[in-house]
PDB file of C-alpha atoms and ligand atoms in Angstrom:
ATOM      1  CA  UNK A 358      80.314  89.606  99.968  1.00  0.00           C
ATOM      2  CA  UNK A 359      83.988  89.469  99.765  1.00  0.00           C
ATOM      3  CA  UNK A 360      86.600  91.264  98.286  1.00  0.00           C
ATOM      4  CA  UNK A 361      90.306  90.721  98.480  1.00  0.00           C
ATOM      5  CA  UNK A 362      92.831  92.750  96.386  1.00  0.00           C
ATOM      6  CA  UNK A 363      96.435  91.144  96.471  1.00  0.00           C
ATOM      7  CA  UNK A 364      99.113  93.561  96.071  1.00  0.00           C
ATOM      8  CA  UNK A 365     101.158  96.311  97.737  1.00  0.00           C
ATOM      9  CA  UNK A 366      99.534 100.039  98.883  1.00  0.00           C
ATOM     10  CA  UNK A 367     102.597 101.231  96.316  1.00  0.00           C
ATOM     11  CA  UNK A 368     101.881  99.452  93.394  1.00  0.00           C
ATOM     12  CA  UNK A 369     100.423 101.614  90.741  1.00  0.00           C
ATOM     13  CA  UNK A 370      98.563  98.800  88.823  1.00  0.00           C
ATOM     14  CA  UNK A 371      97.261  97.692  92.548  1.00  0.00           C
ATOM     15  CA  UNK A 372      96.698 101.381  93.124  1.00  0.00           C
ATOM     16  CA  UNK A 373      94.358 101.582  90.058  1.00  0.00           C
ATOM     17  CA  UNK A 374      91.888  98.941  91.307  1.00  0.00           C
ATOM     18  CA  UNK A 375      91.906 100.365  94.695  1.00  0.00           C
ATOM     19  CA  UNK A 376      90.558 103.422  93.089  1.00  0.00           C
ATOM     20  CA  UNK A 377      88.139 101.728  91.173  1.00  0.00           C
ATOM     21  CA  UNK A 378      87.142 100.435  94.180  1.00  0.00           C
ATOM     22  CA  UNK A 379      87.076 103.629  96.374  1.00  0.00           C
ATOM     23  CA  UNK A 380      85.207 105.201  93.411  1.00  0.00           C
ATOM     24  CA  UNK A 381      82.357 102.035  92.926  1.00  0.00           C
ATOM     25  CA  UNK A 382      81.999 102.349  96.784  1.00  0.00           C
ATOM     26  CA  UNK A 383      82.728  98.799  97.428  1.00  0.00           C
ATOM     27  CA  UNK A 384      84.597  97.692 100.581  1.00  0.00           C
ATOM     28  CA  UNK A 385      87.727  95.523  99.855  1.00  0.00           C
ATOM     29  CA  UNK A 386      90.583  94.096 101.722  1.00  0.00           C
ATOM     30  CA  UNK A 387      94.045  94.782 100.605  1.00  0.00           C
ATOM     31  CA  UNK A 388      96.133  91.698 101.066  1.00  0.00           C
ATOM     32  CA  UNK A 389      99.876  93.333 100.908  1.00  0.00           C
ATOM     33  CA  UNK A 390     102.397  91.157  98.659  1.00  0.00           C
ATOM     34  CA  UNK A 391     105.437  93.081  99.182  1.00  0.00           C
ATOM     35  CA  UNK A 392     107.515  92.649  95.847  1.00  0.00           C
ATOM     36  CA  UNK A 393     110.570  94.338  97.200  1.00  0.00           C
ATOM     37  CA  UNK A 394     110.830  91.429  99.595  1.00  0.00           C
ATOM     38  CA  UNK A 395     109.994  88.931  96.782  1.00  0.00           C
ATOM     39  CA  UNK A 396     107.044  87.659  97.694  1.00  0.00           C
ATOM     40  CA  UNK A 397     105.145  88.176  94.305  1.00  0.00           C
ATOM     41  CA  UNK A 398     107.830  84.749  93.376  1.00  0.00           C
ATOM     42  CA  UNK A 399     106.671  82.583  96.758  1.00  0.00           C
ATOM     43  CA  UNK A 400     104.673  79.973  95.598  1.00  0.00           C
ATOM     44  CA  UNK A 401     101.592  81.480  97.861  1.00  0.00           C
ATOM     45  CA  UNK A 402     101.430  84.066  95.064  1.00  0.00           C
ATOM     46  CA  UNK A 403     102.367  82.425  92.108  1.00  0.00           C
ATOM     47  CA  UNK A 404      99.341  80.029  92.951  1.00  0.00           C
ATOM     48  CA  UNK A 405      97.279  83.385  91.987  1.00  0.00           C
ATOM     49  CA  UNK A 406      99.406  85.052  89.220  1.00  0.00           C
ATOM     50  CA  UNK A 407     101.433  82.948  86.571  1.00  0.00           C
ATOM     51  CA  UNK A 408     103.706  85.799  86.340  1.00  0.00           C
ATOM     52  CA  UNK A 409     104.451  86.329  90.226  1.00  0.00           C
ATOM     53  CA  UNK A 410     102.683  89.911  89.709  1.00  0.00           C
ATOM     54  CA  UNK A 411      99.993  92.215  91.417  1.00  0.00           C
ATOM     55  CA  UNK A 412      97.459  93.022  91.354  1.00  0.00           C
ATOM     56  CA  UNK A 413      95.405  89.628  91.993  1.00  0.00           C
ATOM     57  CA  UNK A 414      92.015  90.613  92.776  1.00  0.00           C
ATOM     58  CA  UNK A 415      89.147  88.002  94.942  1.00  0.00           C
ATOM     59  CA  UNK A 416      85.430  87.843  94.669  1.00  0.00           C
ATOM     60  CA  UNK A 417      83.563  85.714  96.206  1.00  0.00           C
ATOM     61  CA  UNK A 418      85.664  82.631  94.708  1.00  0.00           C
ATOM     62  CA  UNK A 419      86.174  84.110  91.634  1.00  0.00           C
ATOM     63  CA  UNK A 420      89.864  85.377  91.266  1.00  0.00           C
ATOM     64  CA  UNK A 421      91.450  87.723  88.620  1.00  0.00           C
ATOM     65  CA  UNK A 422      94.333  89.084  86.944  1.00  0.00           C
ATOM     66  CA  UNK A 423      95.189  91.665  84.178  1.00  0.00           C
ATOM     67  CA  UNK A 424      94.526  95.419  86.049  1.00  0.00           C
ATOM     68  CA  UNK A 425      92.269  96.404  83.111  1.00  0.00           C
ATOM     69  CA  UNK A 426      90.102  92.844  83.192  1.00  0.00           C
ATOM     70  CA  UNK A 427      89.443  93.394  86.729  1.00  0.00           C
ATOM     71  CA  UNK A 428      88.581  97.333  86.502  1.00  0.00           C
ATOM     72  CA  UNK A 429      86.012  96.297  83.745  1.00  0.00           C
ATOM     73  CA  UNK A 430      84.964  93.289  85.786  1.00  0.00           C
ATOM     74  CA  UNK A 431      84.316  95.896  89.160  1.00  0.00           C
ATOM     75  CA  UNK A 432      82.566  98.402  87.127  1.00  0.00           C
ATOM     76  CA  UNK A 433      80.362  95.859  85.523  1.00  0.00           C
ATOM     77  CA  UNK A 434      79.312  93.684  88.324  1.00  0.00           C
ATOM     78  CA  UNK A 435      78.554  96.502  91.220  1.00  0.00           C
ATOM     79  CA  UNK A 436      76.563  99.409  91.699  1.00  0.00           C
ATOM     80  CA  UNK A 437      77.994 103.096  91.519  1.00  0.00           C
ATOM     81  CA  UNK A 438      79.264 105.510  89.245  1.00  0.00           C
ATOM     82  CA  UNK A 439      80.011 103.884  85.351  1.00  0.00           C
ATOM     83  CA  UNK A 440      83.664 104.134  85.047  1.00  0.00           C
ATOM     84  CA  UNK A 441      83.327 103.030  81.325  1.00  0.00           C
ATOM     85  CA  UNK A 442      81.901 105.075  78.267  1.00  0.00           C
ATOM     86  CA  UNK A 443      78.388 104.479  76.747  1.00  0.00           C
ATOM     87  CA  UNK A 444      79.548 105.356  73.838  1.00  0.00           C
ATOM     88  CA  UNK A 445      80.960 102.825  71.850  1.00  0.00           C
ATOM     89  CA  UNK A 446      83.732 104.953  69.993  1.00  0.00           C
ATOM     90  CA  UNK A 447      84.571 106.786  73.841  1.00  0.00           C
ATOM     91  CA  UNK A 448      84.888 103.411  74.482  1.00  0.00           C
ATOM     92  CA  UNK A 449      87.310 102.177  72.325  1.00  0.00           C
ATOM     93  CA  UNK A 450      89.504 105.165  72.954  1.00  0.00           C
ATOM     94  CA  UNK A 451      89.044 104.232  76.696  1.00  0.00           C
ATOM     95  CA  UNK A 452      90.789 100.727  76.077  1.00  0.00           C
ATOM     96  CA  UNK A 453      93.522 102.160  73.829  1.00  0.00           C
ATOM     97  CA  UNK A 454      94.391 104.652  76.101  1.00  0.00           C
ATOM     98  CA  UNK A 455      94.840 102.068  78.743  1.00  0.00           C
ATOM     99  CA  UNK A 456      96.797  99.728  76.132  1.00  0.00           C
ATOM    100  CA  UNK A 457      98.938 103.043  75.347  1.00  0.00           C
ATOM    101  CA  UNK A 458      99.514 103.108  79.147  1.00  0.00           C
ATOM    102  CA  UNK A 459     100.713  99.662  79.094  1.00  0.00           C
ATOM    103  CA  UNK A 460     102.856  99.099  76.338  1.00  0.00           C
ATOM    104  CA  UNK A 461     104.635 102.471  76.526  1.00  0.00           C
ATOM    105  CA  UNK A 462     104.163 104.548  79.020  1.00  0.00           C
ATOM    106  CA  UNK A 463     104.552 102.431  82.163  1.00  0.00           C
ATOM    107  CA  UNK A 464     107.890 101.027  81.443  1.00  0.00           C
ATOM    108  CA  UNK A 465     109.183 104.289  80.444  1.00  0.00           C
ATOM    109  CA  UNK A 466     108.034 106.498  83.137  1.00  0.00           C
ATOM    110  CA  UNK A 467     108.016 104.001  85.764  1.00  0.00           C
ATOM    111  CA  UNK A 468     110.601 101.306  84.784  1.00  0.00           C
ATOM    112  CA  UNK A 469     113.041 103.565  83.921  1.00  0.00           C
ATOM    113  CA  UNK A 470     112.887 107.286  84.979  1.00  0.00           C
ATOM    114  CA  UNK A 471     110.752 106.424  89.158  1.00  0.00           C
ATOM    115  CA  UNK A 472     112.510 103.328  89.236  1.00  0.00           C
ATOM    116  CA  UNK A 473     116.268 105.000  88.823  1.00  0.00           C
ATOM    117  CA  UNK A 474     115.619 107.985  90.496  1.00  0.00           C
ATOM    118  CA  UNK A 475     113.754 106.846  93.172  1.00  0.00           C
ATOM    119  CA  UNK A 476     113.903 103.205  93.938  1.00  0.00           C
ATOM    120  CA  UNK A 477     117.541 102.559  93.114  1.00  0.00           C
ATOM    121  CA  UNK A 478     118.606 105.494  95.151  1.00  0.00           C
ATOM    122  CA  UNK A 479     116.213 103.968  98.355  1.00  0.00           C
ATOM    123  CA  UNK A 480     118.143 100.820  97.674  1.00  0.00           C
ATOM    124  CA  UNK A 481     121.413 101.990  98.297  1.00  0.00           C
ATOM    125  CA  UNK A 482     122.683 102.133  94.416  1.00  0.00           C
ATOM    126  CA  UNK A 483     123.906 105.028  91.862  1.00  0.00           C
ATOM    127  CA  UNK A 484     121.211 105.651  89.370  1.00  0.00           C
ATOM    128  CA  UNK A 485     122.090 104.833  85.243  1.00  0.00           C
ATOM    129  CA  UNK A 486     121.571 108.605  83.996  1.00  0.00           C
ATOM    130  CA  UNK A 487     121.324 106.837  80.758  1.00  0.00           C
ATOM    131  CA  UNK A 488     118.346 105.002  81.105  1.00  0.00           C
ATOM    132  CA  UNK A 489     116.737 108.005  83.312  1.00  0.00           C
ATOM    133  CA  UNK A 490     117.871 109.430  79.669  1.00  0.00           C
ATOM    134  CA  UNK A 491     115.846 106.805  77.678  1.00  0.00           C
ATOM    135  CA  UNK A 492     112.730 107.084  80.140  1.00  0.00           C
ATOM    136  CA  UNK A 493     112.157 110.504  79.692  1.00  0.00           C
ATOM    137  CA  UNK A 494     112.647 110.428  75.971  1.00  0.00           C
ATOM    138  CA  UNK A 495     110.296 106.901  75.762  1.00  0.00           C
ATOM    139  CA  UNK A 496     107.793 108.492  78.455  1.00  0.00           C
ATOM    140  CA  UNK A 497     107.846 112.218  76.182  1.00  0.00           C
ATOM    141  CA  UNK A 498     106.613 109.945  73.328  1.00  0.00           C
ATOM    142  CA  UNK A 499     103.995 108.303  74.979  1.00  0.00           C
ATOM    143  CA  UNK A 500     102.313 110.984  76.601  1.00  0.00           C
ATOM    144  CA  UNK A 501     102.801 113.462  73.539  1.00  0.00           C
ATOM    145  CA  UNK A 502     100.445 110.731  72.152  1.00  0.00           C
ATOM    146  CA  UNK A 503      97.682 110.694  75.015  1.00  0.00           C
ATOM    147  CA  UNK A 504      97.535 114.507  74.832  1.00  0.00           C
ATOM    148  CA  UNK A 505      96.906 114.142  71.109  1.00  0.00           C
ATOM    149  CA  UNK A 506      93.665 111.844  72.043  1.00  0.00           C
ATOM    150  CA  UNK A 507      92.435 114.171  74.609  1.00  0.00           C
ATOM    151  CA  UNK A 508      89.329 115.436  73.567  1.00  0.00           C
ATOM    152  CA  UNK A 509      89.602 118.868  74.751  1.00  0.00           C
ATOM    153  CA  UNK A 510      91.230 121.021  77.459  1.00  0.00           C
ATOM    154  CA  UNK A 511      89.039 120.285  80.411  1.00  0.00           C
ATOM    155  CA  UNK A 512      87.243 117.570  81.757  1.00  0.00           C
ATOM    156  CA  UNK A 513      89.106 114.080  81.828  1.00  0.00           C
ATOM    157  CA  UNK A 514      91.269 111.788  79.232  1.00  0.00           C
ATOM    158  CA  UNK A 515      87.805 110.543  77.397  1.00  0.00           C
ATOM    159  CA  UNK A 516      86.044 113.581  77.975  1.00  0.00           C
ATOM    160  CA  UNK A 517      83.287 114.628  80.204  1.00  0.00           C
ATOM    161  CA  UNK A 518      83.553 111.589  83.223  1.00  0.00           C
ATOM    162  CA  UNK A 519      85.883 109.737  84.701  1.00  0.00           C
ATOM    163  CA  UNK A 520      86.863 106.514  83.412  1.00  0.00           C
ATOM    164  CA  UNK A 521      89.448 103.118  83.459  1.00  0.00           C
ATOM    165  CA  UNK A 522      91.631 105.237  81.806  1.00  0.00           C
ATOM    166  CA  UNK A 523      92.116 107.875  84.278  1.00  0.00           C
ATOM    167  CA  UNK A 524      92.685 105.423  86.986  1.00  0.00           C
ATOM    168  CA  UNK A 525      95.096 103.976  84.805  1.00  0.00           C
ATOM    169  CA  UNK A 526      97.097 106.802  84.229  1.00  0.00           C
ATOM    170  CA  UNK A 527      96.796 108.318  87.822  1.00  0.00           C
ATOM    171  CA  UNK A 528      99.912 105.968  89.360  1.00  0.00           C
ATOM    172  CA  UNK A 529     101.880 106.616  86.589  1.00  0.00           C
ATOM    173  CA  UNK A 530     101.763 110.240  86.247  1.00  0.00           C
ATOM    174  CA  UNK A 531     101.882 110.432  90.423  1.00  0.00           C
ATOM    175  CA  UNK A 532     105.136 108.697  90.539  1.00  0.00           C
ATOM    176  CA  UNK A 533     106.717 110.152  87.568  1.00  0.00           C
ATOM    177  CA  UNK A 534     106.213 113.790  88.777  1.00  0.00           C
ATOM    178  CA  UNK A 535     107.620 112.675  92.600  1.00  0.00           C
ATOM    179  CA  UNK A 536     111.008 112.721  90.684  1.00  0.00           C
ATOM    180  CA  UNK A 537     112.408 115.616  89.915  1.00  0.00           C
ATOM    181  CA  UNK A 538     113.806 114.737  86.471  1.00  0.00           C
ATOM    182  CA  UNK A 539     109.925 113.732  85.963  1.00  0.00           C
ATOM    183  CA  UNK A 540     108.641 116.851  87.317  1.00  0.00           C
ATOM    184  CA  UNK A 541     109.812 119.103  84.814  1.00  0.00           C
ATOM    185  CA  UNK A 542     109.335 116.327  81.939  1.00  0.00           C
ATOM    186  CA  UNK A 543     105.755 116.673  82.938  1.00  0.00           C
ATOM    187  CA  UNK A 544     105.566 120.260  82.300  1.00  0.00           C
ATOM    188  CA  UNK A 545     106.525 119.902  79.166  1.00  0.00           C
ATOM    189  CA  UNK A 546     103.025 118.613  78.429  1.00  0.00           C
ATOM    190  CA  UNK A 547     100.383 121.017  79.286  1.00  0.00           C
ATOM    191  CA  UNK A 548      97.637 119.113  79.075  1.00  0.00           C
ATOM    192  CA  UNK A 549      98.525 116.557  80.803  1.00  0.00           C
ATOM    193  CA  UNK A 550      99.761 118.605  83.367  1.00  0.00           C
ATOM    194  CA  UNK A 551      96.256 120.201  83.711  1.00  0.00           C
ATOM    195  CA  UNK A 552      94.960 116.875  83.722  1.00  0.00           C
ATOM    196  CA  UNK A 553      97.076 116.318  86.357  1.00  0.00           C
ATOM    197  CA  UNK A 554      96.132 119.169  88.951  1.00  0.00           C
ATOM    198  CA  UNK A 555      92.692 118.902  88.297  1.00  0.00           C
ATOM    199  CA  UNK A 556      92.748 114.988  89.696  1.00  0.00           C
ATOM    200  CA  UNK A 557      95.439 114.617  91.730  1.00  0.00           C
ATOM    201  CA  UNK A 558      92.458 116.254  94.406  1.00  0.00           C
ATOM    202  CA  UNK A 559      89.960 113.295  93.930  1.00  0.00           C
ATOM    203  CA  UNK A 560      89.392 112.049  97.111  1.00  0.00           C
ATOM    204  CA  UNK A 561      90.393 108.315  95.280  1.00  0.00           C
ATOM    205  CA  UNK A 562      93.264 109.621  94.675  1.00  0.00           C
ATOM    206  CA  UNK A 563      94.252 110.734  98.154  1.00  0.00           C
ATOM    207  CA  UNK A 564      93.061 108.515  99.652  1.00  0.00           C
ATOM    208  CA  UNK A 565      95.376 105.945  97.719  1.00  0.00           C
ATOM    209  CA  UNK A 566      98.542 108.005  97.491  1.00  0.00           C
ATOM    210  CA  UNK A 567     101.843 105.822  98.237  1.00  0.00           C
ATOM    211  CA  UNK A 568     104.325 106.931 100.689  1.00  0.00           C
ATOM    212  CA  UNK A 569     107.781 106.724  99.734  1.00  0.00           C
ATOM    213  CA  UNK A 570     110.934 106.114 101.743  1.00  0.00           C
TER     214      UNK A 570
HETATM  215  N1  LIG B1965      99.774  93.461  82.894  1.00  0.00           N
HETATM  216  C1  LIG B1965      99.733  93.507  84.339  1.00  0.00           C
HETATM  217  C2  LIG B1965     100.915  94.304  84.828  1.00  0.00           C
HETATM  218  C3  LIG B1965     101.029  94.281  86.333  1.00  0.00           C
HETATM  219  C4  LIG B1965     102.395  94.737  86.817  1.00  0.00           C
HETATM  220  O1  LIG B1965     103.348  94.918  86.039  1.00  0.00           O
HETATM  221  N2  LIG B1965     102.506  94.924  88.138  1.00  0.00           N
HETATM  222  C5  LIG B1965     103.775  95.244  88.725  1.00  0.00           C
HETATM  223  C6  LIG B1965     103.604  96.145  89.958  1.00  0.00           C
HETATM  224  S1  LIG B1965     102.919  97.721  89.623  1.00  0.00           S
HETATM  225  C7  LIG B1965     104.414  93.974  89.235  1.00  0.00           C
HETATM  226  O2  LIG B1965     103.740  93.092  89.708  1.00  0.00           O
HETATM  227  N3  LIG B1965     105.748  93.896  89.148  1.00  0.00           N
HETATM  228  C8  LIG B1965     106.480  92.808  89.693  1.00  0.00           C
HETATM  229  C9  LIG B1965     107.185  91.987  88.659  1.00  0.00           C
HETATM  230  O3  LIG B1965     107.169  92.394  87.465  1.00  0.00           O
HETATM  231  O4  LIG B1965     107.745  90.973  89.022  1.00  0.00           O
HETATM  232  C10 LIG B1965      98.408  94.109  84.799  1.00  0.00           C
HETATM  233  O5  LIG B1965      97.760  94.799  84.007  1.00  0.00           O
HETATM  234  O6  LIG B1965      97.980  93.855  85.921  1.00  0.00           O
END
């Protein structure tokens, strides 16, 4: 049995699977396409991923993109802990969540507020205050809407267990709150922020924390 994921240790999407993967139990190689060098656009990659993105994930000859496809596609075809609700409404919230992530949250919180605070900064350049200004407001949005689907105070985003969502959210929040303008963004959101405490100790999530700089 093999397993390849393709991607960067500080890639959040990348980091999601390798959490799924950590949390299924199932051993994996990480195959490192460092983006900041450009290697997601040499043709070696773009052979796996139309788009010259990560992750890119191997199985046995069967390859796959789209971070949420291959969470669902680990969870379903190994052993371990379900990381998806039985429950078919649970469910559904699970995959909106994730499309919430997606189409708002990540380019918000990561495009614009980690990306000019800390990237552009590590790069040598002066970060645009005004998109940091857009992030946060974009980001504020977003996750004022996941804390409206939480189902209660404790416990995680879809309630009593851990699912895709979480993992999908995990990266984002991490990075965001390593910046200091998304630090105290965060904690405008309490339950998120409890969310936040309460997983950020997972050993997954340790395990898989990105080192800056
Ligand atoms: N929809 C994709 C998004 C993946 C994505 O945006 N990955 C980022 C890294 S976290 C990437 O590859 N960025 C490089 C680029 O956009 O060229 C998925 O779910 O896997």
């Amino acid at each position: 049995m093999s397993v390849v994921l393709h991607g960067p240790s500080y890639s959040t999407y990348a980091r999601t699977v390798r959490m799924v993967l950590e949390e299924k139990g199932i051993p994996y190689t990480l195959h490192e396409v460092d983006l900041l060098r450009g290697e997601g656009q040499s043709p070696e990659h773009l052979a796996r991923h139309p788009w010259g993105k990560v992750p890119v994930l191997e199985h046995d000859g069967f390859a796959l993109y789209e971070t949420f496809a291959i969470g669902r596609y680990l969870d379903e075809a190994f052993p371990g802990p379900r990381l998806q609700p039985e429950e078919v409404r649970a469910r559904a919230r699970m995959t909106q969540i994730c499309g919430i992530i997606d189409s708002y949250a990540y380019g918000a919180a990561i495009g614009k507020v980690f990306w000019q605070a800390a990237v552009v900064p590590m790069q040598g350049g002066t970060p645009d205050q005004a998109v940091v200004a857009q992030g946060l407001e974009q980001s504020a949005r977003a996750f004022r809407a996941l804390e409206a689907l939480m189902p209660g105070e404790e416990g995680f985003l879809c309630g009593g267990g851990l699912t895709l969502a979480d993992l999908h959210l995990v990266p984002v929040v991490d990075y965001f709150a390593m910046v200091p303008p998304g630090r105290s963004a965060l904690e405008g959101h309490p339950r998120l922020s409890a969310w936040w405490r309460r997983i950020a100790e997972r050993p997954s999530v340790v395990k898989t924390k990105p080192r800056l700089g």
